[in-house]
Amino acid sequence: MDHRISLKKETEYISPEGLRLDGRLPSEMRQISAEIGVVPNADGSAAFEMGNTKVIAAVYGPRKVQNWGQQINDQALVRCEYRMANFSTGDRVRRPKGDRRTTEISLVIRQTMEACIMTQQMPRTQIDIYVQVLQADGGTRSACINAATLALAAAGIPMRDLVTSCSAGYLNGTPLLDLNYVEDSAGGPDVTLGILPTLDRVTLLQADSKLTMDAFESVMQLATEGCMAVAGYIRRVLREHTKQLELRRGV
Amino acid sequence: MVGLSAGEKHFIKGGIDQDLRSDGRKRLTYRPISIETGVIPQANGSARLRMGDTDVIATVKAEIGKPSHLHPNRGKVAIFVDCSAIASPVFEGRGGEELSTELSVALQRCLLGGKSGAGAGIDLLSLNVMEGKICWDLYIEGLVINADGNLLDALGAAIKAALSNTGIPKVNVAAEFSAEEQPEVDISDEDFLRFDTSSVPVIITLTKVGKHYIVDATSEEESHMSSAISVSINSRGQICGLTKRGGAGVDPSVVLDMISVAKHVSEHFIMKLDSEISAAEADEAGS
Amino acid sequence: MGSTDGIQADIASEIEVDAFRRLFPLRFYERHLSESVRPDARPLNKARDTSVALGAVSSADGSALVKIGHTTMLAAIKVEVMTPSLDSPDEGCLGIEFNMPPICSPSVRPGQTAELAPVISKQLSDSILSSGMINLKELSLISGKAAWMLYLDVYCLDADGALFDAALLAAVAALSHLRIPVVSVNDDGRVVAMAGEHVEGKSVREPINREKRKLTFSCIPFSLTCILHQKYILADPTAEEELIMETLVTVVLDLSGRLVSLYKLGGNLAYNSTVQDCVALTRRRVKELHQILNEAVSDMEVD
Amino acid sequence: MEIDRADGRQPNQLRPLSCSHNFLNRAHGSARWSHGDTTVIAAVYGPKSGKKTNENPKKASVEVVWKPNTGHIGRDEKEYEIVVKRTLESICLLTVNPSTTVSVILQVVDDDGGLLPCAINAACAALVDAGIPLKHLAVSICCGLTESGFVVLDPTKSEEQSLQAFTYLVFPNSFRSVLPGSPLSVEIGPFENGIITSTTHGVMSVENYLFCIERGRSASAALSEFLRKSLTKWNESNS
Amino acid sequence: MGSLVHYCSALVAAAGSIAAAVAALCLKKNFLLHSSLFFGHFGHENFKEVKQTTPLKSSPLHSLCPALLGSHTKTERNRETEMSSKSSSTTTMTTTYSPSPTVKNRQPIIKDVDWARPDKRGFHQCRPAYLNTGTVNAASGSAYVEFGSTKVIVSVFGPRESKKASMYSDIGRLNCNVSYTTFATHFRGQGTENKEISSMLHKALEGAIILESFPKTTVDVFALVLESGGSDLPVVISCASLALADAGIMMYDLVTSVSVSCLGSNLIIDPITEEETYQDGSLMITFMPSRREVTQLTLTGEWSTPRIHEAMQLCMDACCKLGEIMRSCLKDAAASSES
């Protein structure tokens, strides 16, 4: 924890050689890896890692609407709960359930996923997406969304397209892809982007602190590439997964 | 949690009576256990334990604290369990809290010993840095990833693994300080103290189905248990804590019988666990 | 034989009465009122019998248990030391809380506070503080350094109407049972209790206050709640009565007959004459309560 | 005999009143009322279907939400909520649409003494604006008692502190309704002489309290006059 | 057996007072009675001494996990202030402490064989007990139980409509809630619910209540610990089952509960707070005397099997006696209500 603070003081996030603190290039993404079916209880589940950020998403449903009042007659009810483990951050804090940040992120994820799920095909049902952060090292939103996409796909829920997400920032006058915690907490601009790769649509765009228009363009561009890269990887993982299923079926 | 038809119930029950459970186990055999240590780098120690489909993570975080003036030469340990909603929709929101507290309390009872600290599985004296001034506070967090029965045993074992994975930094205390204020401390980043977990007990939960006891019950089996007893037993065969679960009453003699059975089971379990842990440590060091 | 028949007849009639009471509560009451008597055989202006027991809680520094009819209140005081605020360096503080735990009534559910609780605790602290009953200067230990903080908590154990009256009585009784402990200042400037024998290692200065002392009261407030229904005034209502006839007036007077508070929330209109009648009733009640309290205190002195 | 007040008012002179209606277009009824600097906005929603908790098959229920201008809602605000609630319940015709809820939100804009009376007046005006059936209107006023035993009406905050005691009173306003079961049937004194709500702070003699009521009542006539005027004005402007 | 003698005297007290205190004054009576009858053992003065010479650091709220204490109570306080801004503004601002004597001057508790308990009891002797039912008129059943200075009131409401959208169940629900008064413990508490004890109470009772007898409805068991003088949970449990019986809820048997502490080589029954603070281990049993069944059993500290056996025997004997007393208390109550 404390070494991070000491870093925070100096504003040098790009070494003269053009490398970032963790040795990445500005346009380089962290190591990503995904695993499907980590939660046997769930209808679909996936773990997604971006560097040190590690999240698990589990999908339950489509199932009977639990709270009768919430039932929607012409489409499915999509719900999402985002939770951070107490040990997920460097400092140990017992965070109360449903604090502002948590509810906000839950909402973001829910809306993003809802946009790509074909809800009208499953009226009067409920789909629960639970996301659990095991380690937070920047870009949790993106990681959660990617995990959720995989989990939904694994649960066989009809979707228009896979949503993939990636964040990008702008520090020391250079656009940076996939910020980690240190860069994220530097207070610079931070853009989280979620896209539907094949439909080529933007479903999520969050940016904080101000950014000149052309700088934004470049950051946006970078983030989009990031999303595409993630999309490629997610597709591979899914194909792999389906192959496995085929083998098990003995097809 | 699990809805079972009368037929299924009868099947499971019958299987247990004939010492052949639905997943092919005997009454007193455990599901395969796999342990993975150091899964959470931010923590001082961590372990992920899978027992069949039950999947839990335990982490240990150590922080410098002030000992309570009741026990000036002891560190403090707190145990929290969180049932993540990903394990089951019923844990959503506040839904998991009841089970979480129940598990936390049971674990504290089984691992922390009596109020005077006697019989504590975790040696609190070893957490002492300077009497009455500085000690280590251990925060042990359990997280349930997937629940398929026998959570308490799994968490207990995971915590044991996490503790043996824990390295507590060496602390150098500044030489001079006045009587009143806290002395300066500096925590070294390189050299760590390994934690001795030989005395950390394991938890054995015996679930009573009909007139038989089974270990490591799956959630199906738990769903129609009449009652269960969780005994924590250390390597010396001493009982370090006991919790009864399930409301139904049992005859005192049965309780004692269950305890002795648990004791017998524990010997194998401890051995198995230790080997698993050392294996996990090995390939963590390897990787 | 005949006797048993009689009994059965009684039961039958009773059931009838019960049914009537449940179905037409208001008429049931008005029938009684017209006879100027209440279902519990009280005359309209008579309060239920009242009892005060001091020293109910040994873990508190002062406590009292009060019963008015079924309504039961337990008040207890814990004294702690605080550093007084800058604008009043030589004054202590009195914090009053009124709690309605779920045990006291079926309407209170755990987790959520009863609607009335905050109102009553506000009324309580207003009445006691504004009446100038206790002199906060008395609670000072070392000017600007340390003063007593009195935590007065009133718990309603059984709610059967006239909660405020009982709560106030309990609070007052607890205060009159309170004994300020003997304390001294140790070297680190903390106030410590004198445990009788000397504390080894620390040189104990002589106590700040000589012996366990009571507080002195300039005046003591007592209260009476009345129901106004048509031309009737019902003193000290039960929960049932409060439910059926909602116009309540609470009058708080101190011993010298001054008005500490007159509390009426909505309901039917009250006229000067009615107000004066209520005040008159309260005057009578104050005398009763004062006597009851004195008896309780003197009982305490005996043992 | 004269006592001078900081703002040079007469003892029984009110601060300038102002009242505006229906300026919140989302609310079913709303009003903004101010005594001098004390200003409260009241918004009324309803009658709407009652919540499980406060639903009553025989009567409509009134819920009051108090929003202080700064900080969280504390014990005092909770008390205000109940006081206003009970007061409004006693002037509303609750039996007209049973098992419904009328919710009144009171937003304090500025507090310079006599906050509660201001809030009650605002709420009352808002109820009229929302067209909630009422038995009669109510007007509320604060009467203060100086150390020297004089009664001052509608004191400011600074005055309230210096006062020996003060009381918030709510009177029915002076036009009559002839509804069966309304308090009219009680034949004690004329209708206006009743008080709906009274809360007091500080110790005073009973005589003084009655004296306060006397003064308050006379002032309430003026208040209700103002209220009625503003209401009629608003009606004309609407039609 | 000393405890028996005590219990009998307690029983006399109970019977006497119930007879006397049919009407309003039952609570008052029992306090006076209590202080007069057991003055020798446990008058308030005696207790004050105990209190001043030893810092009773442990209320069950706090004891279980010292590290947890800091964060936990803080959150509690926050919730309080949100709910209904507890304790008037002045008090919330100032931080106060209770002037307890400094920790140095407590004599360490002796654990050898010839060691006397702070309240001069024998090791296997329970505290004087006082039981009484029908304490709270507003409840459908209630009981007040007093073990030494541990005083507990339990009210039972229902069977009544299960609140909110809880799903249909063909058996009844049991809902337990235990809370402490702010002045119950030596150090002023927050007076909030104690989740742990609540769930323990629930588990202890659910096995004894015939839930089938009130389908689709809920029975609420609310307990308030007026004063905590040690072994609170057992007292709460026994009191609760008494209240349930008073409410006429169908039960297989009364639930009685007793705990033993193990200090060094000694097993002491029904420990007071002070003893609980220094105990090396504890065993609590909740027991249905006439069915001879254990509904709950918890154990902390390090035990050998024979020792467990011994402790359980001790508890169960005490439970049986307590059971008899509870029964006779109920009988007397019934008798007095008939006459």
Short mmCIF file of N, CA and C in Angstrom, two decimals, chain A residues 104-219:
data_model
loop_
_atom_site.label_atom_id
_atom_site.label_comp_id
_atom_site.label_asym_id
_atom_site.label_seq_id
_atom_site.Cartn_x
_atom_site.Cartn_y
_atom_site.Cartn_z
N GLU A 104 -23.78 1.98 -7.75
CA GLU A 104 -23.56 2.64 -9.05
C GLU A 104 -23.04 1.61 -10.05
N ILE A 105 -21.98 0.87 -9.65
CA ILE A 105 -21.40 -0.10 -10.59
C ILE A 105 -22.41 -1.18 -10.94
N SER A 106 -23.16 -1.65 -9.92
CA SER A 106 -24.20 -2.65 -10.20
C SER A 106 -25.11 -2.14 -11.30
N LEU A 107 -25.51 -0.88 -11.17
CA LEU A 107 -26.42 -0.29 -12.15
C LEU A 107 -25.78 -0.28 -13.54
N VAL A 108 -24.51 0.19 -13.59
CA VAL A 108 -23.82 0.27 -14.88
C VAL A 108 -23.80 -1.09 -15.55
N ILE A 109 -23.39 -2.10 -14.78
CA ILE A 109 -23.29 -3.45 -15.37
C ILE A 109 -24.67 -3.90 -15.84
N ARG A 110 -25.68 -3.69 -14.97
CA ARG A 110 -27.02 -4.17 -15.33
C ARG A 110 -27.44 -3.55 -16.66
N GLN A 111 -27.32 -2.22 -16.74
CA GLN A 111 -27.80 -1.55 -17.97
C GLN A 111 -27.02 -2.04 -19.18
N THR A 112 -25.70 -2.20 -19.01
CA THR A 112 -24.90 -2.62 -20.15
C THR A 112 -25.34 -4.00 -20.63
N MET A 113 -25.51 -4.93 -19.68
CA MET A 113 -25.89 -6.29 -20.08
C MET A 113 -27.31 -6.30 -20.65
N GLU A 114 -28.20 -5.57 -19.99
CA GLU A 114 -29.59 -5.56 -20.42
C GLU A 114 -29.67 -5.14 -21.89
N ALA A 115 -28.76 -4.23 -22.27
CA ALA A 115 -28.80 -3.70 -23.64
C ALA A 115 -28.54 -4.80 -24.66
N CYS A 116 -27.78 -5.84 -24.27
CA CYS A 116 -27.41 -6.84 -25.29
C CYS A 116 -28.19 -8.14 -25.13
N ILE A 117 -28.86 -8.33 -23.98
CA ILE A 117 -29.67 -9.53 -23.81
C ILE A 117 -30.97 -9.36 -24.58
N MET A 118 -31.44 -10.40 -25.24
CA MET A 118 -32.73 -10.32 -25.95
C MET A 118 -33.84 -10.56 -24.94
N THR A 119 -34.10 -9.53 -24.13
CA THR A 119 -34.99 -9.73 -22.98
C THR A 119 -36.40 -10.09 -23.43
N GLN A 120 -36.83 -9.55 -24.57
CA GLN A 120 -38.24 -9.78 -24.96
C GLN A 120 -38.50 -11.23 -25.34
N GLN A 121 -37.42 -12.02 -25.53
CA GLN A 121 -37.63 -13.43 -25.84
C GLN A 121 -37.98 -14.25 -24.60
N MET A 122 -37.75 -13.68 -23.43
CA MET A 122 -37.98 -14.43 -22.19
C MET A 122 -38.87 -13.63 -21.26
N PRO A 123 -40.12 -13.36 -21.69
CA PRO A 123 -40.97 -12.53 -20.83
C PRO A 123 -41.29 -13.23 -19.52
N ARG A 124 -41.59 -12.41 -18.51
CA ARG A 124 -42.00 -12.93 -17.19
C ARG A 124 -40.96 -13.84 -16.55
N THR A 125 -39.69 -13.60 -16.89
CA THR A 125 -38.62 -14.34 -16.20
C THR A 125 -37.65 -13.34 -15.57
N GLN A 126 -36.71 -13.91 -14.86
CA GLN A 126 -35.73 -13.07 -14.18
C GLN A 126 -34.35 -13.66 -14.41
N ILE A 127 -33.40 -12.79 -14.72
CA ILE A 127 -32.01 -13.21 -14.92
C ILE A 127 -31.16 -12.46 -13.89
N ASP A 128 -30.47 -13.21 -13.04
CA ASP A 128 -29.63 -12.58 -12.02
C ASP A 128 -28.17 -12.69 -12.43
N ILE A 129 -27.48 -11.56 -12.41
CA ILE A 129 -26.05 -11.55 -12.69
C ILE A 129 -25.35 -11.12 -11.40
N TYR A 130 -24.55 -12.00 -10.84
CA TYR A 130 -23.80 -11.66 -9.63
C TYR A 130 -22.33 -11.57 -9.98
N VAL A 131 -21.72 -10.47 -9.59
CA VAL A 131 -20.31 -10.27 -9.87
C VAL A 131 -19.56 -10.10 -8.57
N GLN A 132 -18.53 -10.87 -8.38
CA GLN A 132 -17.74 -10.82 -7.14
C GLN A 132 -16.31 -10.46 -7.50
N VAL A 133 -15.81 -9.36 -6.92
CA VAL A 133 -14.44 -8.94 -7.17
C VAL A 133 -13.53 -9.61 -6.14
N LEU A 134 -12.57 -10.40 -6.62
CA LEU A 134 -11.62 -11.02 -5.69
C LEU A 134 -10.42 -10.11 -5.49
N GLN A 135 -9.95 -9.51 -6.57
CA GLN A 135 -8.85 -8.56 -6.48
C GLN A 135 -9.17 -7.35 -7.34
N ALA A 136 -8.94 -6.17 -6.79
CA ALA A 136 -9.19 -4.93 -7.52
C ALA A 136 -7.86 -4.24 -7.78
N ASP A 137 -7.50 -4.12 -9.04
CA ASP A 137 -6.27 -3.40 -9.39
C ASP A 137 -6.56 -2.56 -10.63
N GLY A 138 -7.63 -1.77 -10.55
CA GLY A 138 -7.99 -0.90 -11.67
C GLY A 138 -8.79 -1.66 -12.72
N GLY A 139 -9.69 -0.94 -13.38
CA GLY A 139 -10.47 -1.51 -14.47
C GLY A 139 -11.41 -2.61 -14.02
N THR A 140 -11.94 -2.50 -12.77
CA THR A 140 -12.86 -3.54 -12.30
C THR A 140 -14.12 -3.55 -13.15
N ARG A 141 -14.60 -2.35 -13.50
CA ARG A 141 -15.83 -2.30 -14.31
C ARG A 141 -15.67 -3.16 -15.55
N SER A 142 -14.62 -2.87 -16.30
CA SER A 142 -14.41 -3.61 -17.55
C SER A 142 -14.36 -5.09 -17.27
N ALA A 143 -13.54 -5.47 -16.29
CA ALA A 143 -13.38 -6.89 -15.98
C ALA A 143 -14.74 -7.51 -15.68
N CYS A 144 -15.54 -6.79 -14.85
CA CYS A 144 -16.84 -7.33 -14.48
C CYS A 144 -17.70 -7.54 -15.71
N ILE A 145 -17.72 -6.55 -16.59
CA ILE A 145 -18.58 -6.65 -17.78
C ILE A 145 -18.13 -7.82 -18.64
N ASN A 146 -16.81 -7.96 -18.82
CA ASN A 146 -16.32 -9.07 -19.65
C ASN A 146 -16.70 -10.39 -19.02
N ALA A 147 -16.52 -10.49 -17.70
CA ALA A 147 -16.86 -11.73 -17.01
C ALA A 147 -18.34 -12.01 -17.19
N ALA A 148 -19.16 -10.97 -17.00
CA ALA A 148 -20.61 -11.14 -17.09
C ALA A 148 -20.99 -11.65 -18.48
N THR A 149 -20.36 -11.07 -19.52
CA THR A 149 -20.65 -11.52 -20.89
C THR A 149 -20.41 -13.02 -21.01
N LEU A 150 -19.22 -13.43 -20.57
CA LEU A 150 -18.89 -14.86 -20.66
C LEU A 150 -19.91 -15.70 -19.91
N ALA A 151 -20.25 -15.24 -18.70
CA ALA A 151 -21.17 -16.02 -17.87
C ALA A 151 -22.51 -16.15 -18.58
N LEU A 152 -22.99 -15.04 -19.14
CA LEU A 152 -24.28 -15.07 -19.84
C LEU A 152 -24.21 -16.04 -21.01
N ALA A 153 -23.11 -15.94 -21.77
CA ALA A 153 -22.96 -16.84 -22.92
C ALA A 153 -22.96 -18.29 -22.43
N ALA A 154 -22.23 -18.53 -21.35
CA ALA A 154 -22.13 -19.90 -20.83
C ALA A 154 -23.51 -20.39 -20.38
N ALA A 155 -24.33 -19.46 -19.86
CA ALA A 155 -25.67 -19.83 -19.41
C ALA A 155 -26.62 -20.01 -20.59
N GLY A 156 -26.13 -19.72 -21.79
CA GLY A 156 -26.95 -19.91 -23.00
C GLY A 156 -28.09 -18.92 -23.09
N ILE A 157 -27.86 -17.71 -22.64
CA ILE A 157 -28.91 -16.69 -22.71
C ILE A 157 -28.76 -15.93 -24.02
N PRO A 158 -29.84 -15.85 -24.80
CA PRO A 158 -29.73 -15.20 -26.12
C PRO A 158 -29.30 -13.75 -26.02
N MET A 159 -28.25 -13.41 -26.77
CA MET A 159 -27.73 -12.05 -26.76
C MET A 159 -27.57 -11.55 -28.19
N ARG A 160 -27.72 -10.23 -28.36
CA ARG A 160 -27.52 -9.64 -29.69
C ARG A 160 -26.07 -9.80 -30.10
N ASP A 161 -25.18 -9.65 -29.12
CA ASP A 161 -23.75 -9.66 -29.40
C ASP A 161 -23.03 -9.77 -28.06
N LEU A 162 -21.77 -10.09 -28.11
CA LEU A 162 -20.99 -10.10 -26.86
C LEU A 162 -20.62 -8.67 -26.52
N VAL A 163 -20.91 -8.25 -25.30
CA VAL A 163 -20.41 -6.93 -24.87
C VAL A 163 -18.99 -7.12 -24.39
N THR A 164 -18.09 -6.31 -24.83
CA THR A 164 -16.74 -6.35 -24.26
C THR A 164 -16.38 -4.94 -23.83
N SER A 165 -15.57 -4.87 -22.82
CA SER A 165 -15.28 -3.56 -22.25
C SER A 165 -13.80 -3.44 -21.95
N CYS A 166 -13.31 -2.20 -22.00
CA CYS A 166 -11.92 -1.92 -21.69
C CYS A 166 -11.82 -0.46 -21.32
N SER A 167 -10.84 -0.15 -20.50
CA SER A 167 -10.70 1.25 -20.08
C SER A 167 -9.41 1.82 -20.67
N ALA A 168 -9.41 3.12 -20.78
CA ALA A 168 -8.20 3.80 -21.24
C ALA A 168 -8.12 5.15 -20.56
N GLY A 169 -6.90 5.65 -20.41
CA GLY A 169 -6.72 6.93 -19.73
C GLY A 169 -5.75 7.81 -20.47
N TYR A 170 -5.45 8.93 -19.86
CA TYR A 170 -4.60 9.93 -20.53
C TYR A 170 -3.71 10.54 -19.48
N LEU A 171 -2.44 10.12 -19.43
CA LEU A 171 -1.50 10.64 -18.44
C LEU A 171 -0.23 11.09 -19.12
N ASN A 172 0.39 12.14 -18.56
CA ASN A 172 1.62 12.69 -19.14
C ASN A 172 1.49 12.86 -20.65
N GLY A 173 0.31 13.33 -21.09
CA GLY A 173 0.13 13.65 -22.50
C GLY A 173 0.14 12.45 -23.41
N THR A 174 0.04 11.22 -22.83
CA THR A 174 -0.04 10.05 -23.70
C THR A 174 -1.28 9.24 -23.32
N PRO A 175 -2.03 8.79 -24.31
CA PRO A 175 -3.16 7.91 -24.01
C PRO A 175 -2.65 6.53 -23.59
N LEU A 176 -3.22 6.01 -22.49
CA LEU A 176 -2.78 4.73 -21.94
C LEU A 176 -3.94 3.74 -21.98
N LEU A 177 -3.66 2.52 -22.35
CA LEU A 177 -4.69 1.50 -22.42
C LEU A 177 -4.74 0.74 -21.11
N ASP A 178 -5.96 0.45 -20.64
CA ASP A 178 -6.15 -0.49 -19.53
C ASP A 178 -5.37 -0.06 -18.28
N LEU A 179 -5.83 1.00 -17.63
CA LEU A 179 -5.13 1.55 -16.47
C LEU A 179 -5.15 0.56 -15.31
N ASN A 180 -4.02 0.49 -14.58
CA ASN A 180 -4.04 -0.28 -13.33
C ASN A 180 -4.33 0.68 -12.17
N TYR A 181 -4.34 0.12 -10.96
CA TYR A 181 -4.80 0.92 -9.82
C TYR A 181 -4.00 2.21 -9.68
N VAL A 182 -2.68 2.10 -9.79
CA VAL A 182 -1.82 3.27 -9.56
C VAL A 182 -2.16 4.36 -10.57
N GLU A 183 -2.25 3.95 -11.84
CA GLU A 183 -2.53 4.94 -12.88
C GLU A 183 -3.95 5.48 -12.71
N ASP A 184 -4.87 4.58 -12.31
CA ASP A 184 -6.25 4.99 -12.15
C ASP A 184 -6.36 6.04 -11.04
N SER A 185 -5.65 5.79 -9.93
CA SER A 185 -5.77 6.72 -8.79
C SER A 185 -4.90 7.95 -8.98
N ALA A 186 -4.25 8.07 -10.15
CA ALA A 186 -3.47 9.28 -10.41
C ALA A 186 -4.38 10.48 -10.62
N GLY A 187 -5.66 10.23 -10.81
CA GLY A 187 -6.62 11.32 -10.94
C GLY A 187 -6.72 11.88 -12.34
N GLY A 188 -6.06 11.24 -13.28
CA GLY A 188 -6.14 11.70 -14.66
C GLY A 188 -7.45 11.28 -15.29
N PRO A 189 -7.70 11.68 -16.53
CA PRO A 189 -8.91 11.26 -17.22
C PRO A 189 -8.94 9.74 -17.35
N ASP A 190 -10.14 9.18 -17.27
CA ASP A 190 -10.26 7.72 -17.29
C ASP A 190 -11.55 7.39 -18.03
N VAL A 191 -11.43 6.71 -19.14
CA VAL A 191 -12.59 6.41 -19.98
C VAL A 191 -12.85 4.91 -19.95
N THR A 192 -14.03 4.52 -19.53
CA THR A 192 -14.41 3.11 -19.61
C THR A 192 -15.39 2.94 -20.77
N LEU A 193 -15.06 2.02 -21.66
CA LEU A 193 -15.84 1.86 -22.89
C LEU A 193 -16.38 0.45 -22.96
N GLY A 194 -17.62 0.34 -23.38
CA GLY A 194 -18.18 -0.99 -23.64
C GLY A 194 -18.79 -1.03 -25.02
N ILE A 195 -18.43 -2.00 -25.82
CA ILE A 195 -18.92 -2.03 -27.22
C ILE A 195 -19.52 -3.39 -27.55
N LEU A 196 -20.36 -3.38 -28.60
CA LEU A 196 -20.84 -4.62 -29.21
C LEU A 196 -19.98 -4.84 -30.46
N PRO A 197 -18.96 -5.68 -30.40
CA PRO A 197 -17.95 -5.70 -31.46
C PRO A 197 -18.50 -5.95 -32.87
N THR A 198 -19.35 -6.97 -33.03
CA THR A 198 -19.77 -7.26 -34.41
C THR A 198 -20.78 -6.23 -34.90
N LEU A 199 -21.70 -5.83 -34.02
CA LEU A 199 -22.65 -4.78 -34.44
C LEU A 199 -21.97 -3.43 -34.50
N ASP A 200 -20.75 -3.37 -33.90
CA ASP A 200 -19.98 -2.13 -33.90
C ASP A 200 -20.79 -0.99 -33.30
N ARG A 201 -21.30 -1.24 -32.09
CA ARG A 201 -22.05 -0.20 -31.37
C ARG A 201 -21.38 0.04 -30.03
N VAL A 202 -21.53 1.25 -29.52
CA VAL A 202 -21.05 1.57 -28.16
C VAL A 202 -22.23 1.45 -27.20
N THR A 203 -22.09 0.61 -26.18
CA THR A 203 -23.19 0.50 -25.22
C THR A 203 -22.87 1.20 -23.91
N LEU A 204 -21.59 1.37 -23.64
CA LEU A 204 -21.20 2.00 -22.37
C LEU A 204 -20.07 2.96 -22.62
N LEU A 205 -20.20 4.16 -22.11
CA LEU A 205 -19.10 5.12 -22.21
C LEU A 205 -19.12 5.98 -20.97
N GLN A 206 -18.12 5.78 -20.13
CA GLN A 206 -18.02 6.59 -18.92
C GLN A 206 -16.67 7.29 -18.93
N ALA A 207 -16.67 8.59 -18.70
CA ALA A 207 -15.41 9.32 -18.64
C ALA A 207 -15.46 10.29 -17.47
N ASP A 208 -14.41 10.31 -16.67
CA ASP A 208 -14.36 11.34 -15.62
C ASP A 208 -13.14 12.24 -15.81
N SER A 209 -13.24 13.41 -15.22
CA SER A 209 -12.29 14.52 -15.36
C SER A 209 -12.16 14.92 -16.85
N LYS A 210 -11.81 16.18 -17.08
CA LYS A 210 -12.00 16.71 -18.44
C LYS A 210 -10.83 16.34 -19.36
N LEU A 211 -11.15 16.39 -20.61
CA LEU A 211 -10.25 15.84 -21.63
C LEU A 211 -10.52 16.63 -22.91
N THR A 212 -9.44 17.08 -23.54
CA THR A 212 -9.65 17.86 -24.79
C THR A 212 -10.24 16.93 -25.84
N MET A 213 -10.93 17.51 -26.79
CA MET A 213 -11.71 16.70 -27.73
C MET A 213 -10.81 15.75 -28.49
N ASP A 214 -9.69 16.29 -29.01
CA ASP A 214 -8.85 15.41 -29.86
C ASP A 214 -8.17 14.35 -29.00
N ALA A 215 -7.79 14.76 -27.76
CA ALA A 215 -7.22 13.76 -26.85
C ALA A 215 -8.24 12.65 -26.63
N PHE A 216 -9.48 13.08 -26.43
CA PHE A 216 -10.55 12.10 -26.20
C PHE A 216 -10.64 11.15 -27.40
N GLU A 217 -10.61 11.75 -28.59
CA GLU A 217 -10.66 10.91 -29.79
C GLU A 217 -9.63 9.79 -29.68
N SER A 218 -8.39 10.16 -29.40
CA SER A 218 -7.31 9.16 -29.41
C SER A 218 -7.55 8.12 -28.33
N VAL A 219 -7.94 8.61 -27.12
CA VAL A 219 -8.19 7.68 -26.01
C VAL A 219 -9.30 6.71 -26.41
#
